CSV table of C-alpha atoms in Angstrom, one decimal:
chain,number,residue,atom,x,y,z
A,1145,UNK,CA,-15.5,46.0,-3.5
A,1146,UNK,CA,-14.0,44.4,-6.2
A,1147,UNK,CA,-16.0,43.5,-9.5
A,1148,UNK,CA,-15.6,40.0,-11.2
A,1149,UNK,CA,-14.3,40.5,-14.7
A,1150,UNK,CA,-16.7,40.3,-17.4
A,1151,UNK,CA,-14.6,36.7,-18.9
A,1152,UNK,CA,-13.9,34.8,-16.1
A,1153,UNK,CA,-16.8,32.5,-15.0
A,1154,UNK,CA,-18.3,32.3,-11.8
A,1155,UNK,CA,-19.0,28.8,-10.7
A,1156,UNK,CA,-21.7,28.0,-8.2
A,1157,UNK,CA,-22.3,24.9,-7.8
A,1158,UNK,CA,-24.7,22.7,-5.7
A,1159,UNK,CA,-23.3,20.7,-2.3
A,1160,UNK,CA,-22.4,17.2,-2.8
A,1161,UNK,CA,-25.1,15.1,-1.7
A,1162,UNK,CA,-24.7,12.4,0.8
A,1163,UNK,CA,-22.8,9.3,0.4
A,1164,UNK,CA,-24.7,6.5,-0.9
A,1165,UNK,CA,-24.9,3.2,1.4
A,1166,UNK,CA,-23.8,-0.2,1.1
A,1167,UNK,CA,-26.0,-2.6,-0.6
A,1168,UNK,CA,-27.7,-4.7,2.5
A,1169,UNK,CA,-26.1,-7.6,2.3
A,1170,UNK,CA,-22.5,-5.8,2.4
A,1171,UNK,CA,-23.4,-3.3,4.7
A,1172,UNK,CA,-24.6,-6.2,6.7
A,1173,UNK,CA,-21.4,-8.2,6.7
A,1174,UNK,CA,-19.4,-4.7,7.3
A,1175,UNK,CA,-21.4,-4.6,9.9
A,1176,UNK,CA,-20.4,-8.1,11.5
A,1177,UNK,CA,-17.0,-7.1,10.9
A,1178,UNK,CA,-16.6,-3.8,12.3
A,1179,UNK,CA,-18.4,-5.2,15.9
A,1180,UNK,CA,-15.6,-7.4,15.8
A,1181,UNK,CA,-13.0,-4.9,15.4
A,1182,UNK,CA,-14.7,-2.1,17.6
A,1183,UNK,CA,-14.6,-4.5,20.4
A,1184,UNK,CA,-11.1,-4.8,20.8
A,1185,UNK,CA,-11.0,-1.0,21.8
A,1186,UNK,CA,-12.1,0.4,25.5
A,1187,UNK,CA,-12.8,3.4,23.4
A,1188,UNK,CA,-14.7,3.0,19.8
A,1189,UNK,CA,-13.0,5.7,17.8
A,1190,UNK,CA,-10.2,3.9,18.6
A,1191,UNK,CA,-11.0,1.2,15.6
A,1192,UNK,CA,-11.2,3.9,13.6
A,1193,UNK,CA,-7.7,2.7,11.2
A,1194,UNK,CA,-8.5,-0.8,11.2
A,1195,UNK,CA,-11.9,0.2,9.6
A,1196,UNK,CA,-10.5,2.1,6.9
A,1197,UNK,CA,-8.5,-0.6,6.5
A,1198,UNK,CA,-11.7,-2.6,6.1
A,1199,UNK,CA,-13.7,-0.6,4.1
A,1200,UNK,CA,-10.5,-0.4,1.5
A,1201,UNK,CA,-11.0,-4.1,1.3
A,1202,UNK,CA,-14.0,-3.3,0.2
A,1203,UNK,CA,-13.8,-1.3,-2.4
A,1204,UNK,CA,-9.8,-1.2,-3.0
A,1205,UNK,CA,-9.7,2.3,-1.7
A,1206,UNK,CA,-11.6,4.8,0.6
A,1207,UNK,CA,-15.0,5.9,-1.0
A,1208,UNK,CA,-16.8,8.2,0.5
A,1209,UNK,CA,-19.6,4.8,1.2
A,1210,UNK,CA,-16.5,3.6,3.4
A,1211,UNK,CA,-16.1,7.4,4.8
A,1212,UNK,CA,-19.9,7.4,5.8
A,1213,UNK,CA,-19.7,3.5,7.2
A,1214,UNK,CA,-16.9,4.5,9.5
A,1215,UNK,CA,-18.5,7.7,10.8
A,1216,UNK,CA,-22.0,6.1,11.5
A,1217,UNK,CA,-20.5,2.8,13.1
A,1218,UNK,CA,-17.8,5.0,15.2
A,1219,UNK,CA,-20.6,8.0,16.3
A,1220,UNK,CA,-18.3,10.0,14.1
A,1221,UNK,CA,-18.7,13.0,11.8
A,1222,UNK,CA,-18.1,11.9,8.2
A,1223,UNK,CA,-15.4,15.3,8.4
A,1224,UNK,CA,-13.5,14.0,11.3
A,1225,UNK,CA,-13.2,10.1,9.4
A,1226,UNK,CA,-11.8,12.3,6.3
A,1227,UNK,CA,-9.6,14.2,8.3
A,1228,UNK,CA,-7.7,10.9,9.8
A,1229,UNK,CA,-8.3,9.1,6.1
A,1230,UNK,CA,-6.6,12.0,4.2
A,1231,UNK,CA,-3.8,11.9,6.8
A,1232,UNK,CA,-2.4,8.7,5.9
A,1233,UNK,CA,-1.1,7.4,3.1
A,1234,UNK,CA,-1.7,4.1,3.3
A,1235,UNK,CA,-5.5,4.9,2.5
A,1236,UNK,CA,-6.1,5.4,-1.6
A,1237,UNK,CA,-8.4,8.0,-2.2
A,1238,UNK,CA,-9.0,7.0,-5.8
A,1239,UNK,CA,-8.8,3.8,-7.9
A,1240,UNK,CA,-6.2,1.7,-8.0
A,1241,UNK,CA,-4.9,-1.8,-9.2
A,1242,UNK,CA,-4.0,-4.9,-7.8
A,1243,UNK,CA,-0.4,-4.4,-7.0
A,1244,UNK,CA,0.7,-1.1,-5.4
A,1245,UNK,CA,4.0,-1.4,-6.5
A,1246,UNK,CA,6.0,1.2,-3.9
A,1247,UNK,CA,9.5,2.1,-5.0
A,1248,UNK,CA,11.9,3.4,-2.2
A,1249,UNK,CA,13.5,6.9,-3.0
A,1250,UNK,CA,14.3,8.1,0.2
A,1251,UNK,CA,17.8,8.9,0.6
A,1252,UNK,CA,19.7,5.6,0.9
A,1253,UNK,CA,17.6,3.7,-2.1
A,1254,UNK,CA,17.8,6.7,-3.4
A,1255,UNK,CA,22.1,6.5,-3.8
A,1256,UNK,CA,21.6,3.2,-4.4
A,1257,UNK,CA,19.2,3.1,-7.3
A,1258,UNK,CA,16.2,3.6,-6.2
A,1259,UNK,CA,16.0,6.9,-8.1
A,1260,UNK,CA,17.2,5.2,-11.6
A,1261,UNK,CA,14.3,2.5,-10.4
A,1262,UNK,CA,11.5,4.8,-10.5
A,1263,UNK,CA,12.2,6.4,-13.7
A,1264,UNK,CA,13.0,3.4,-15.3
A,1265,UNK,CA,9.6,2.0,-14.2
A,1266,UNK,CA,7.6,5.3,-14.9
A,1267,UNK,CA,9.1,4.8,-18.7
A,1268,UNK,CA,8.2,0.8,-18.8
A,1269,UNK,CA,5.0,1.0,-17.6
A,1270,UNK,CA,3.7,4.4,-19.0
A,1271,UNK,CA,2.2,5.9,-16.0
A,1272,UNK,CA,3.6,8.4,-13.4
A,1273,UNK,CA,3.5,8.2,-9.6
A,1274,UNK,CA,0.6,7.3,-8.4
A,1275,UNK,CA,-1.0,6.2,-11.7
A,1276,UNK,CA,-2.2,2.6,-12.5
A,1277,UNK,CA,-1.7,0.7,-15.5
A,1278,UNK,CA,-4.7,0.6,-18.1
A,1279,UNK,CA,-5.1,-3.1,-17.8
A,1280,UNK,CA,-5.7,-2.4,-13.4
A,1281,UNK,CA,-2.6,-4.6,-12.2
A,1282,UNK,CA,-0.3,-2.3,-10.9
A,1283,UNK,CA,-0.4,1.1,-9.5
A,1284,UNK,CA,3.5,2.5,-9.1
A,1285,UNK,CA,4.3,5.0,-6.5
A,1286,UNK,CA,7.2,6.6,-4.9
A,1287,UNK,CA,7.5,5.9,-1.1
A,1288,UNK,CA,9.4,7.7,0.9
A,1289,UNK,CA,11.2,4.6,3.4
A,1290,UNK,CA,10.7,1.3,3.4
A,1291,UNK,CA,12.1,0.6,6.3
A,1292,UNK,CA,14.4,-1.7,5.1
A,1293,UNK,CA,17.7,0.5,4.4
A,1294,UNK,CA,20.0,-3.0,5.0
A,1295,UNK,CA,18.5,-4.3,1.7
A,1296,UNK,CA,18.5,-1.1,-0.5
A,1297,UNK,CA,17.2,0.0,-3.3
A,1298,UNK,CA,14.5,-1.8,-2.2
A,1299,UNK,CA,10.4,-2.3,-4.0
A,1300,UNK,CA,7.3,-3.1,-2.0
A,1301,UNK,CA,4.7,-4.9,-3.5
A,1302,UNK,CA,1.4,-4.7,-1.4
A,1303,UNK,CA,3.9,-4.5,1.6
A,1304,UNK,CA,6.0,-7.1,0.9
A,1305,UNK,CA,9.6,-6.5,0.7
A,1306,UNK,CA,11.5,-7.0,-2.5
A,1307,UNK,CA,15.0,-6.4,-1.9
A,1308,UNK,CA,18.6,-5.7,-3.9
A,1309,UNK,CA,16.2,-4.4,-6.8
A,1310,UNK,CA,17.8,-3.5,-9.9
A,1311,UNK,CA,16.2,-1.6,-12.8
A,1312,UNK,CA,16.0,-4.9,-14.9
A,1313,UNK,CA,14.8,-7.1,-11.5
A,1314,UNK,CA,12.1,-4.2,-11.0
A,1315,UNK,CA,11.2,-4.3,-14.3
A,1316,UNK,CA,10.3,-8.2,-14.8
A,1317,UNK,CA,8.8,-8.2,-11.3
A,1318,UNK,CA,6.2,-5.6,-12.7
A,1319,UNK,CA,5.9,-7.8,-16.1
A,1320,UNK,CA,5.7,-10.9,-14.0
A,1321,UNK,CA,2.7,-9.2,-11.9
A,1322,UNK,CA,0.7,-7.9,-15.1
A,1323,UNK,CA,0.9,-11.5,-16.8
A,1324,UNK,CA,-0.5,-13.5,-13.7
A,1325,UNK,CA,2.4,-15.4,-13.0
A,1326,UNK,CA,4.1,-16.6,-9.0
A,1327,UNK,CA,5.6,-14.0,-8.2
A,1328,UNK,CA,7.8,-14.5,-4.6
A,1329,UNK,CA,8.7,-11.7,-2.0
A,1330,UNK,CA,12.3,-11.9,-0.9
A,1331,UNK,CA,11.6,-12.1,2.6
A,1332,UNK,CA,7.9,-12.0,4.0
A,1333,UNK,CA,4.5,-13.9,3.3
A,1334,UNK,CA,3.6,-14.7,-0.4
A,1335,UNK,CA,1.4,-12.1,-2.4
A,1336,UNK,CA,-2.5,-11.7,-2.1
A,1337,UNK,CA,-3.9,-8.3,-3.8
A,1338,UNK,CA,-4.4,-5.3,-2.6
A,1339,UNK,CA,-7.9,-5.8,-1.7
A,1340,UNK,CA,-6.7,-8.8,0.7
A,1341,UNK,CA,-3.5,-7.3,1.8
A,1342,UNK,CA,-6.1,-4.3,3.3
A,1343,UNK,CA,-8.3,-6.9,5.0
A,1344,UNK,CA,-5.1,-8.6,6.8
A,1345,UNK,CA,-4.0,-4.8,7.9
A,1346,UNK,CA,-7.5,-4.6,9.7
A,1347,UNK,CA,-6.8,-6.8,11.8
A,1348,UNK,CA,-8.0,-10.0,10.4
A,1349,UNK,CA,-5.9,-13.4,10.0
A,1350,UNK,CA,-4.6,-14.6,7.0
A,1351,UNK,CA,-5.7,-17.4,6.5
A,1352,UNK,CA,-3.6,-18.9,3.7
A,1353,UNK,CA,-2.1,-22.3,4.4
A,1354,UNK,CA,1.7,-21.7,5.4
A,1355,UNK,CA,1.0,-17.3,5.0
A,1356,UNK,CA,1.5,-16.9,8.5
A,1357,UNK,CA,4.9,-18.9,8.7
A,1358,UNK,CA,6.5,-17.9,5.7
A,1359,UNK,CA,6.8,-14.3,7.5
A,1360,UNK,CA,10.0,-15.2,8.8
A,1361,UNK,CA,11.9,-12.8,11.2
A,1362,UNK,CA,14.8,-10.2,10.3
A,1363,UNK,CA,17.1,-10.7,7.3
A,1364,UNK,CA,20.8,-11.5,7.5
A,1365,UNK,CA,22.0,-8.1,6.8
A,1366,UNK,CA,20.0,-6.4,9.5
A,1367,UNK,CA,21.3,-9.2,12.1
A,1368,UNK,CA,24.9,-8.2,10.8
A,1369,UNK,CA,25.8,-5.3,13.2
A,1370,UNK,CA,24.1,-8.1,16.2
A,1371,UNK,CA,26.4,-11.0,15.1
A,1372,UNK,CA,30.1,-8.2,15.0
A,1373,UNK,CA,28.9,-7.2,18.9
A,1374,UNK,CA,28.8,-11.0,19.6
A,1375,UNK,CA,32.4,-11.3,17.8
A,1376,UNK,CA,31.6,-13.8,15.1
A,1377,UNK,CA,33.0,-13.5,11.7
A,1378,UNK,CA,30.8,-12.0,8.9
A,1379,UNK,CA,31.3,-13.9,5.2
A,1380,UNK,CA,31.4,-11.6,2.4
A,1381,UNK,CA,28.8,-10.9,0.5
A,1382,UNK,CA,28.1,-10.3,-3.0
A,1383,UNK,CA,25.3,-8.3,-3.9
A,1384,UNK,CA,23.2,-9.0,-6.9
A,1385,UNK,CA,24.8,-5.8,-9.3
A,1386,UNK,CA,28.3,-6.8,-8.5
A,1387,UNK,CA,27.2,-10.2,-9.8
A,1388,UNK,CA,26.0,-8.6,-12.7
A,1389,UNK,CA,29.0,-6.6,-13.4
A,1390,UNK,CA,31.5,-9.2,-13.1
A,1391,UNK,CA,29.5,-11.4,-15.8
């Protein structure tokens, strides 16, 4: 047997107690909501995503209220709800702001800038990866692909693609977000916050007048390689730091 040294403290602490509930009239309007989504699904557990996607509406990220919501609604233990909501990262676990600003760094943004992005926006904004600024607007992250390599470096914001970024670009797009003013994704819908991005993720309609059609379909650099197997000509094009350089 091996004796606990006389200065190191032994910690023993009580279990956490049990999630507290929704207020009524939320749990009530969860309530409506989740029937809705459940139903889609021959099997229940099934909805389990597009509720965590619903209770981080809620809240802005995964409480352990949403974690207990999901379980009791799905027949579910509260461990097997963590399990999936700990999985992936699309759920927050903790606090967050408005704007999840996501900056690729995987290996093509990465060459590209993406690296010099991050950094650059760790230094303007004074927070580290997965930190949120002090005034709750934007919480930056790295992100590991975008899935928009044709437009690297590329910067999400609440899902939205930002594309070409530069240091400076990715820099006012943060400033723009933290002073309230339009702010327009290259490609995609227009911005809604975090809290509203997660509601559309659920499965729920945007609703915004023109949102839906403002989408858009694929961008001209990822319809390139589909226009050469057709034989047309491509025009040249001049991306946004070769601009810059030749000014």
């Amino acid at each position: 047997m091996t004796a606990t040294p006389a200065n190191q403290e032994v910690l023993v602490g009580m279990p956490q107690l049990p999630a507290p509930d929704y207020p009524a009239d939320v749990r009530a309007r969860l309530e409506a909501d989740a029937k809705e989504l459940i139903a889609r699904y021959p099997d229940s557990r099934s909805a389990l995503l597009p509720l965590l996607h619903l209770v981080q509406a809620e809240e802005g990220y995964v409480t352990r209220t949403g974690v207990r919501f999901c379980a009791e609604v799905l027949g579910l233990t509260t461990a097997e709800v963590t399990a999936v909501s700990t999985f992936y990262s699309m759920y927050r676990r903790k606090p967050s702001g408005d704007y999840q600003v996501g900056v690729c760094t995987n290996t093509l943004c990465a060459v590209m800038g993406g690296d010099a992005i991050f950094d650059e926006l760790k230094d303007h904004l004074g927070v580290g990866n997965s930190e949120t600024t002090d005034d709750g607007k934007v919480t930056l992250e790295h992100i590991e692909c975008n899935a928009a390599c044709d437009f690297a470096p590329v910067v999400m914001v609440n899902w939205e693609f930002f594309d070409n970024q530069t240091p400076q670009s990715a820099k006012q797009l943060v400033d723009d977000l933290r002073a309230g003013r339009q702010v327009s994704p290259t490609r995609g819908a227009p911005l809604c916050t975090y809290k509203e991005t997660a509601r559309i993720l659920a499965g729920f309609p945007d609703e915004r007048p023109g949102a839906v059609e403002a989408s858009g379909g694929a961008g001209p650099a990822s319809l390139a390689g589909l226009r050469l197997a057709k034989g047309e000509a491509l025009p040249r094009v001049v991306h946004p730091r070769d601009a810059e350089e030749g000014e």
